[in-house]
PDB file of C-alpha atoms in Angstrom:
ATOM      1  CA  MET A   1       4.105  20.599  40.510  1.00 79.00           C
ATOM      2  CA  SER A   2       0.821  18.737  40.242  1.00 93.00           C
ATOM      3  CA  PHE A   3      -0.321  16.300  42.908  1.00 98.00           C
ATOM      4  CA  THR A   4      -0.018  12.596  42.098  1.00 98.00           C
ATOM      5  CA  LEU A   5      -1.697   9.755  43.951  1.00 98.00           C
ATOM      6  CA  PRO A   6       1.123   7.514  45.208  1.00 98.00           C
ATOM      7  CA  ASP A   7       0.798   3.764  45.030  1.00 98.00           C
ATOM      8  CA  LEU A   8       0.361   2.070  48.376  1.00 98.00           C
ATOM      9  CA  PRO A   9       3.722   0.695  49.572  1.00 98.00           C
ATOM     10  CA  TYR A  10       2.032  -2.700  50.017  1.00 98.00           C
ATOM     11  CA  ALA A  11      -0.898  -4.635  48.529  1.00 98.00           C
ATOM     12  CA  HIS A  12      -4.443  -3.550  49.393  1.00 98.00           C
ATOM     13  CA  ASP A  13      -4.951  -6.735  51.409  1.00 98.00           C
ATOM     14  CA  ALA A  14      -1.541  -6.674  53.132  1.00 98.00           C
ATOM     15  CA  LEU A  15      -2.881  -5.168  56.377  1.00 98.00           C
ATOM     16  CA  ALA A  16      -6.137  -7.155  56.534  1.00 98.00           C
ATOM     17  CA  ALA A  17      -4.913  -9.659  59.128  1.00 97.00           C
ATOM     18  CA  LEU A  18      -3.658  -6.719  61.204  1.00 97.00           C
ATOM     19  CA  GLY A  19      -6.975  -4.890  61.381  1.00 98.00           C
ATOM     20  CA  MET A  20      -7.149  -2.712  58.253  1.00 98.00           C
ATOM     21  CA  SER A  21      -9.178  -4.452  55.563  1.00 98.00           C
ATOM     22  CA  LYS A  22      -8.727  -4.462  51.821  1.00 98.00           C
ATOM     23  CA  GLU A  23     -12.106  -2.698  51.576  1.00 98.00           C
ATOM     24  CA  THR A  24     -10.935   0.106  53.853  1.00 98.00           C
ATOM     25  CA  LEU A  25      -7.792   0.693  51.795  1.00 98.00           C
ATOM     26  CA  GLU A  26      -9.753   0.579  48.532  1.00 98.00           C
ATOM     27  CA  TYR A  27     -12.095   3.281  49.806  1.00 98.00           C
ATOM     28  CA  HIS A  28      -9.541   5.278  51.762  1.00 98.00           C
ATOM     29  CA  HIS A  29      -6.642   5.282  49.297  1.00 98.00           C
ATOM     30  CA  ASP A  30      -8.286   4.754  45.908  1.00 98.00           C
ATOM     31  CA  ILE A  31     -11.294   7.040  46.479  1.00 98.00           C
ATOM     32  CA  HIS A  32     -10.738   9.446  49.395  1.00 98.00           C
ATOM     33  CA  HIS A  33      -7.045  10.170  48.820  1.00 98.00           C
ATOM     34  CA  LYS A  34      -7.559  10.345  45.057  1.00 98.00           C
ATOM     35  CA  ALA A  35     -10.287  12.959  45.588  1.00 98.00           C
ATOM     36  CA  TYR A  36      -7.831  15.198  47.478  1.00 98.00           C
ATOM     37  CA  VAL A  37      -5.350  14.814  44.623  1.00 98.00           C
ATOM     38  CA  ASP A  38      -7.913  15.558  41.901  1.00 98.00           C
ATOM     39  CA  ASN A  39      -9.547  18.469  43.726  1.00 98.00           C
ATOM     40  CA  GLY A  40      -6.191  19.905  44.759  1.00 98.00           C
ATOM     41  CA  ASN A  41      -4.962  19.903  41.158  1.00 98.00           C
ATOM     42  CA  LYS A  42      -8.108  21.712  40.001  1.00 98.00           C
ATOM     43  CA  LEU A  43      -7.809  24.334  42.746  1.00 98.00           C
ATOM     44  CA  ILE A  44      -4.127  25.182  42.211  1.00 98.00           C
ATOM     45  CA  ALA A  45      -4.388  25.345  38.413  1.00 98.00           C
ATOM     46  CA  GLY A  46      -3.545  28.873  37.251  1.00 97.00           C
ATOM     47  CA  THR A  47      -2.680  30.106  40.763  1.00 97.00           C
ATOM     48  CA  GLU A  48       0.601  31.102  42.404  1.00 97.00           C
ATOM     49  CA  TRP A  49       0.685  27.607  43.955  1.00 98.00           C
ATOM     50  CA  GLU A  50       0.857  25.736  40.679  1.00 97.00           C
ATOM     51  CA  GLY A  51       4.379  24.351  40.426  1.00 95.00           C
ATOM     52  CA  LYS A  52       5.054  24.551  44.171  1.00 97.00           C
ATOM     53  CA  SER A  53       5.745  21.501  46.324  1.00 98.00           C
ATOM     54  CA  VAL A  54       2.982  20.095  48.514  1.00 98.00           C
ATOM     55  CA  GLU A  55       4.912  21.185  51.604  1.00 98.00           C
ATOM     56  CA  GLU A  56       5.213  24.771  50.315  1.00 98.00           C
ATOM     57  CA  ILE A  57       1.491  24.866  49.564  1.00 98.00           C
ATOM     58  CA  VAL A  58       0.536  23.548  53.006  1.00 98.00           C
ATOM     59  CA  LYS A  59       2.754  26.058  54.815  1.00 98.00           C
ATOM     60  CA  GLY A  60       1.821  28.930  52.511  1.00 98.00           C
ATOM     61  CA  THR A  61      -1.969  28.506  52.594  1.00 98.00           C
ATOM     62  CA  TYR A  62      -2.470  27.640  56.282  1.00 98.00           C
ATOM     63  CA  GLN A  63      -4.353  30.389  58.115  1.00 98.00           C
ATOM     64  CA  ALA A  64      -3.729  30.131  61.851  1.00 97.00           C
ATOM     65  CA  ASN A  65      -6.691  32.276  62.891  1.00 95.00           C
ATOM     66  CA  ALA A  66      -9.238  30.952  60.400  1.00 95.00           C
ATOM     67  CA  VAL A  67     -12.352  29.203  61.682  1.00 93.00           C
ATOM     68  CA  ALA A  68     -12.226  27.012  58.562  1.00 95.00           C
ATOM     69  CA  GLN A  69      -9.284  26.508  56.232  1.00 97.00           C
ATOM     70  CA  ASN A  70      -9.441  27.225  52.491  1.00 97.00           C
ATOM     71  CA  GLY A  71      -9.923  24.584  49.810  1.00 98.00           C
ATOM     72  CA  ILE A  72      -6.353  24.636  48.519  1.00 98.00           C
ATOM     73  CA  PHE A  73      -4.998  24.041  52.014  1.00 98.00           C
ATOM     74  CA  ASN A  74      -7.521  21.319  52.831  1.00 98.00           C
ATOM     75  CA  ASN A  75      -6.756  19.263  49.741  1.00 98.00           C
ATOM     76  CA  ALA A  76      -2.973  19.813  49.798  1.00 98.00           C
ATOM     77  CA  SER A  77      -2.691  19.023  53.494  1.00 98.00           C
ATOM     78  CA  GLN A  78      -4.849  15.920  53.268  1.00 98.00           C
ATOM     79  CA  HIS A  79      -2.805  14.727  50.271  1.00 98.00           C
ATOM     80  CA  TRP A  80       0.372  15.180  52.333  1.00 98.00           C
ATOM     81  CA  ASN A  81      -1.167  13.615  55.456  1.00 98.00           C
ATOM     82  CA  HIS A  82      -2.329  10.511  53.630  1.00 98.00           C
ATOM     83  CA  THR A  83       0.955  10.061  51.753  1.00 98.00           C
ATOM     84  CA  GLN A  84       2.734   9.954  55.134  1.00 98.00           C
ATOM     85  CA  PHE A  85       0.027   7.738  56.672  1.00 98.00           C
ATOM     86  CA  TRP A  86       0.462   4.949  54.116  1.00 98.00           C
ATOM     87  CA  GLU A  87       4.238   4.968  54.672  1.00 98.00           C
ATOM     88  CA  MET A  88       3.874   4.977  58.458  1.00 98.00           C
ATOM     89  CA  MET A  89       2.086   1.617  58.338  1.00 98.00           C
ATOM     90  CA  GLY A  90       3.250  -1.759  57.085  1.00 98.00           C
ATOM     91  CA  PRO A  91       2.688  -5.500  57.218  1.00 97.00           C
ATOM     92  CA  GLY A  92       6.080  -6.267  58.727  1.00 88.00           C
ATOM     93  CA  GLU A  93       6.565  -7.330  62.323  1.00 79.00           C
ATOM     94  CA  ALA A  94       9.717  -5.340  63.041  1.00 78.00           C
ATOM     95  CA  GLY A  95       9.870  -3.985  66.566  1.00 92.00           C
ATOM     96  CA  MET A  96      10.655  -0.430  67.558  1.00 97.00           C
ATOM     97  CA  PRO A  97      14.291   0.459  66.774  1.00 97.00           C
ATOM     98  CA  GLY A  98      16.398   1.188  69.840  1.00 97.00           C
ATOM     99  CA  GLU A  99      17.073   4.828  68.957  1.00 98.00           C
ATOM    100  CA  LEU A 100      13.342   5.561  68.702  1.00 98.00           C
ATOM    101  CA  GLU A 101      12.494   3.611  71.848  1.00 98.00           C
ATOM    102  CA  LYS A 102      15.156   5.570  73.760  1.00 98.00           C
ATOM    103  CA  ALA A 103      13.840   8.922  72.486  1.00 98.00           C
ATOM    104  CA  ILE A 104      10.235   8.018  73.318  1.00 98.00           C
ATOM    105  CA  THR A 105      11.156   6.745  76.787  1.00 98.00           C
ATOM    106  CA  GLU A 106      13.133   9.914  77.516  1.00 97.00           C
ATOM    107  CA  SER A 107      10.213  12.094  76.436  1.00 97.00           C
ATOM    108  CA  PHE A 108       7.243  10.176  77.872  1.00 98.00           C
ATOM    109  CA  GLY A 109       8.692   7.946  80.596  1.00 98.00           C
ATOM    110  CA  SER A 110       7.892   4.713  78.745  1.00 98.00           C
ATOM    111  CA  VAL A 111       6.622   3.404  75.419  1.00 98.00           C
ATOM    112  CA  ASP A 112       3.362   2.428  77.123  1.00 98.00           C
ATOM    113  CA  LYS A 113       2.871   5.992  78.387  1.00 98.00           C
ATOM    114  CA  PHE A 114       3.497   7.336  74.886  1.00 98.00           C
ATOM    115  CA  LYS A 115       0.883   4.942  73.468  1.00 98.00           C
ATOM    116  CA  GLU A 116      -1.556   5.990  76.182  1.00 98.00           C
ATOM    117  CA  ASP A 117      -1.025   9.694  75.399  1.00 98.00           C
ATOM    118  CA  PHE A 118      -1.242   9.138  71.636  1.00 99.00           C
ATOM    119  CA  SER A 119      -4.457   7.133  71.942  1.00 98.00           C
ATOM    120  CA  ALA A 120      -5.965   9.747  74.250  1.00 98.00           C
ATOM    121  CA  ALA A 121      -5.139  12.505  71.749  1.00 98.00           C
ATOM    122  CA  GLY A 122      -6.775  10.596  68.898  1.00 98.00           C
ATOM    123  CA  ALA A 123      -9.833   9.580  70.901  1.00 98.00           C
ATOM    124  CA  GLY A 124     -10.193  13.118  72.275  1.00 98.00           C
ATOM    125  CA  GLN A 125     -10.065  14.868  68.889  1.00 98.00           C
ATOM    126  CA  PHE A 126     -13.624  16.108  68.452  1.00 97.00           C
ATOM    127  CA  GLY A 127     -14.896  15.323  64.971  1.00 96.00           C
ATOM    128  CA  SER A 128     -12.394  14.719  62.198  1.00 97.00           C
ATOM    129  CA  GLY A 129      -8.648  15.097  62.493  1.00 98.00           C
ATOM    130  CA  TRP A 130      -5.329  13.449  63.241  1.00 98.00           C
ATOM    131  CA  ALA A 131      -3.202  12.312  66.184  1.00 98.00           C
ATOM    132  CA  TRP A 132       0.539  12.907  65.854  1.00 99.00           C
ATOM    133  CA  LEU A 133       3.898  12.134  67.383  1.00 99.00           C
ATOM    134  CA  VAL A 134       6.048  15.117  66.431  1.00 99.00           C
ATOM    135  CA  LYS A 135       9.564  16.368  66.887  1.00 98.00           C
ATOM    136  CA  ASP A 136       9.171  19.986  67.910  1.00 97.00           C
ATOM    137  CA  LYS A 137      11.395  22.874  66.874  1.00 96.00           C
ATOM    138  CA  ASP A 138      13.447  22.477  70.080  1.00 96.00           C
ATOM    139  CA  GLY A 139      14.056  18.788  69.319  1.00 96.00           C
ATOM    140  CA  SER A 140      11.659  17.445  71.945  1.00 97.00           C
ATOM    141  CA  LEU A 141       9.063  14.771  71.150  1.00 98.00           C
ATOM    142  CA  LYS A 142       5.400  15.589  71.749  1.00 98.00           C
ATOM    143  CA  VAL A 143       1.986  14.067  71.136  1.00 98.00           C
ATOM    144  CA  THR A 144      -0.422  16.470  69.441  1.00 98.00           C
ATOM    145  CA  LYS A 145      -3.807  16.395  67.738  1.00 98.00           C
ATOM    146  CA  THR A 146      -5.073  18.530  64.882  1.00 98.00           C
ATOM    147  CA  GLU A 147      -8.488  19.219  63.406  1.00 97.00           C
ATOM    148  CA  ASN A 148      -9.495  18.221  59.884  1.00 98.00           C
ATOM    149  CA  GLY A 149      -6.414  18.371  57.619  1.00 98.00           C
ATOM    150  CA  VAL A 150      -4.152  20.556  59.757  1.00 98.00           C
ATOM    151  CA  ASN A 151      -0.757  18.922  60.256  1.00 98.00           C
ATOM    152  CA  PRO A 152       2.633  19.461  61.940  1.00 98.00           C
ATOM    153  CA  LEU A 153       4.039  21.340  58.921  1.00 98.00           C
ATOM    154  CA  CYS A 154       1.782  24.238  59.931  1.00 98.00           C
ATOM    155  CA  PHE A 155       3.668  24.621  63.215  1.00 98.00           C
ATOM    156  CA  GLY A 156       7.238  23.999  62.057  1.00 98.00           C
ATOM    157  CA  GLN A 157       7.219  20.493  63.531  1.00 98.00           C
ATOM    158  CA  THR A 158       8.436  17.210  62.061  1.00 98.00           C
ATOM    159  CA  ALA A 159       5.773  14.497  61.802  1.00 98.00           C
ATOM    160  CA  LEU A 160       7.168  11.198  63.080  1.00 99.00           C
ATOM    161  CA  LEU A 161       3.849   9.324  63.287  1.00 98.00           C
ATOM    162  CA  GLY A 162       0.310  10.270  62.327  1.00 99.00           C
ATOM    163  CA  CYS A 163      -2.990   8.462  62.672  1.00 99.00           C
ATOM    164  CA  ASP A 164      -6.060   9.458  60.683  1.00 98.00           C
ATOM    165  CA  VAL A 165      -9.094   9.666  62.981  1.00 98.00           C
ATOM    166  CA  TRP A 166     -11.582  10.691  60.300  1.00 98.00           C
ATOM    167  CA  GLU A 167     -14.359   8.100  60.389  1.00 97.00           C
ATOM    168  CA  HIS A 168     -13.606   6.869  56.867  1.00 95.00           C
ATOM    169  CA  SER A 169     -10.290   5.543  58.199  1.00 98.00           C
ATOM    170  CA  TYR A 170     -11.845   3.085  60.633  1.00 98.00           C
ATOM    171  CA  TYR A 171     -15.618   2.738  60.257  1.00 98.00           C
ATOM    172  CA  ILE A 172     -15.588  -0.326  57.980  1.00 98.00           C
ATOM    173  CA  ASP A 173     -13.342  -2.262  60.375  1.00 98.00           C
ATOM    174  CA  PHE A 174     -14.158  -0.788  63.793  1.00 98.00           C
ATOM    175  CA  ARG A 175     -17.506   0.988  63.333  1.00 98.00           C
ATOM    176  CA  ASN A 176     -17.645   3.742  65.983  1.00 97.00           C
ATOM    177  CA  LYS A 177     -14.925   2.285  68.229  1.00 98.00           C
ATOM    178  CA  ARG A 178     -12.211   4.866  67.653  1.00 98.00           C
ATOM    179  CA  PRO A 179     -10.195   3.928  70.794  1.00 98.00           C
ATOM    180  CA  ALA A 180     -10.011   0.287  69.613  1.00 98.00           C
ATOM    181  CA  TYR A 181      -8.862   1.461  66.176  1.00 98.00           C
ATOM    182  CA  LEU A 182      -6.123   3.595  67.756  1.00 98.00           C
ATOM    183  CA  SER A 183      -4.932   0.770  69.993  1.00 98.00           C
ATOM    184  CA  ASN A 184      -4.816  -1.611  67.033  1.00 98.00           C
ATOM    185  CA  PHE A 185      -2.962   0.992  64.956  1.00 98.00           C
ATOM    186  CA  LEU A 186      -0.214   1.339  67.560  1.00 98.00           C
ATOM    187  CA  ASP A 187       0.077  -2.361  68.369  1.00 97.00           C
ATOM    188  CA  LYS A 188      -0.221  -3.907  64.900  1.00 97.00           C
ATOM    189  CA  LEU A 189      -0.055  -1.427  62.018  1.00 98.00           C
ATOM    190  CA  VAL A 190       2.753   1.054  62.681  1.00 98.00           C
ATOM    191  CA  ASN A 191       5.973   0.666  60.694  1.00 98.00           C
ATOM    192  CA  TRP A 192       8.291   1.705  63.504  1.00 98.00           C
ATOM    193  CA  GLU A 193      11.341   1.676  61.228  1.00 97.00           C
ATOM    194  CA  ASN A 194       9.686   4.352  59.089  1.00 98.00           C
ATOM    195  CA  VAL A 195       8.910   6.383  62.223  1.00 98.00           C
ATOM    196  CA  ALA A 196      12.521   6.079  63.396  1.00 98.00           C
ATOM    197  CA  SER A 197      13.809   7.193  59.988  1.00 98.00           C
ATOM    198  CA  ARG A 198      12.016  10.524  60.499  1.00 98.00           C
ATOM    199  CA  LEU A 199      13.899  11.362  63.698  1.00 96.00           C
TER     200      LEU A 199
END
């Protein structure tokens, strides 16, 4: 099964007033994400991974003890990560559904504490990577961070929310202010209905 670049679920300028510019999405989706798709397709061609789902490839090529992951993993995981990322954001102003708010409050004490922990994870990720809200194998909710393209699939977790903290995700709009980008992401960009649907 070859990788395909998905269309954004909204127009390129739909998030501009909320802190993610049309220019950012043109670079991030149309160039960066497309590169993972194109490179991933080249790397899996003629291998045992050709014809497998993205999720199978991510789980099957992740090397837990590796200092650096292999090219197939990097491109497959970043394709998966970005596909989720676009869906986890939106231009709507819907609040957090009650079921999700209840689960977050039970796990973190309050929504504000969750946002604080999530922002700290993203800001504290050295170099490139992702901040995540995950549902762990035991059903509990946790905030995690991963380096480069590593994602919750690698650990048997369900990704509820992910934020890309690679510089290409925020440098056009926020320059080097990663904490401000994370705060804006949580307060203005997250599609909480999508997050709740992943519970």
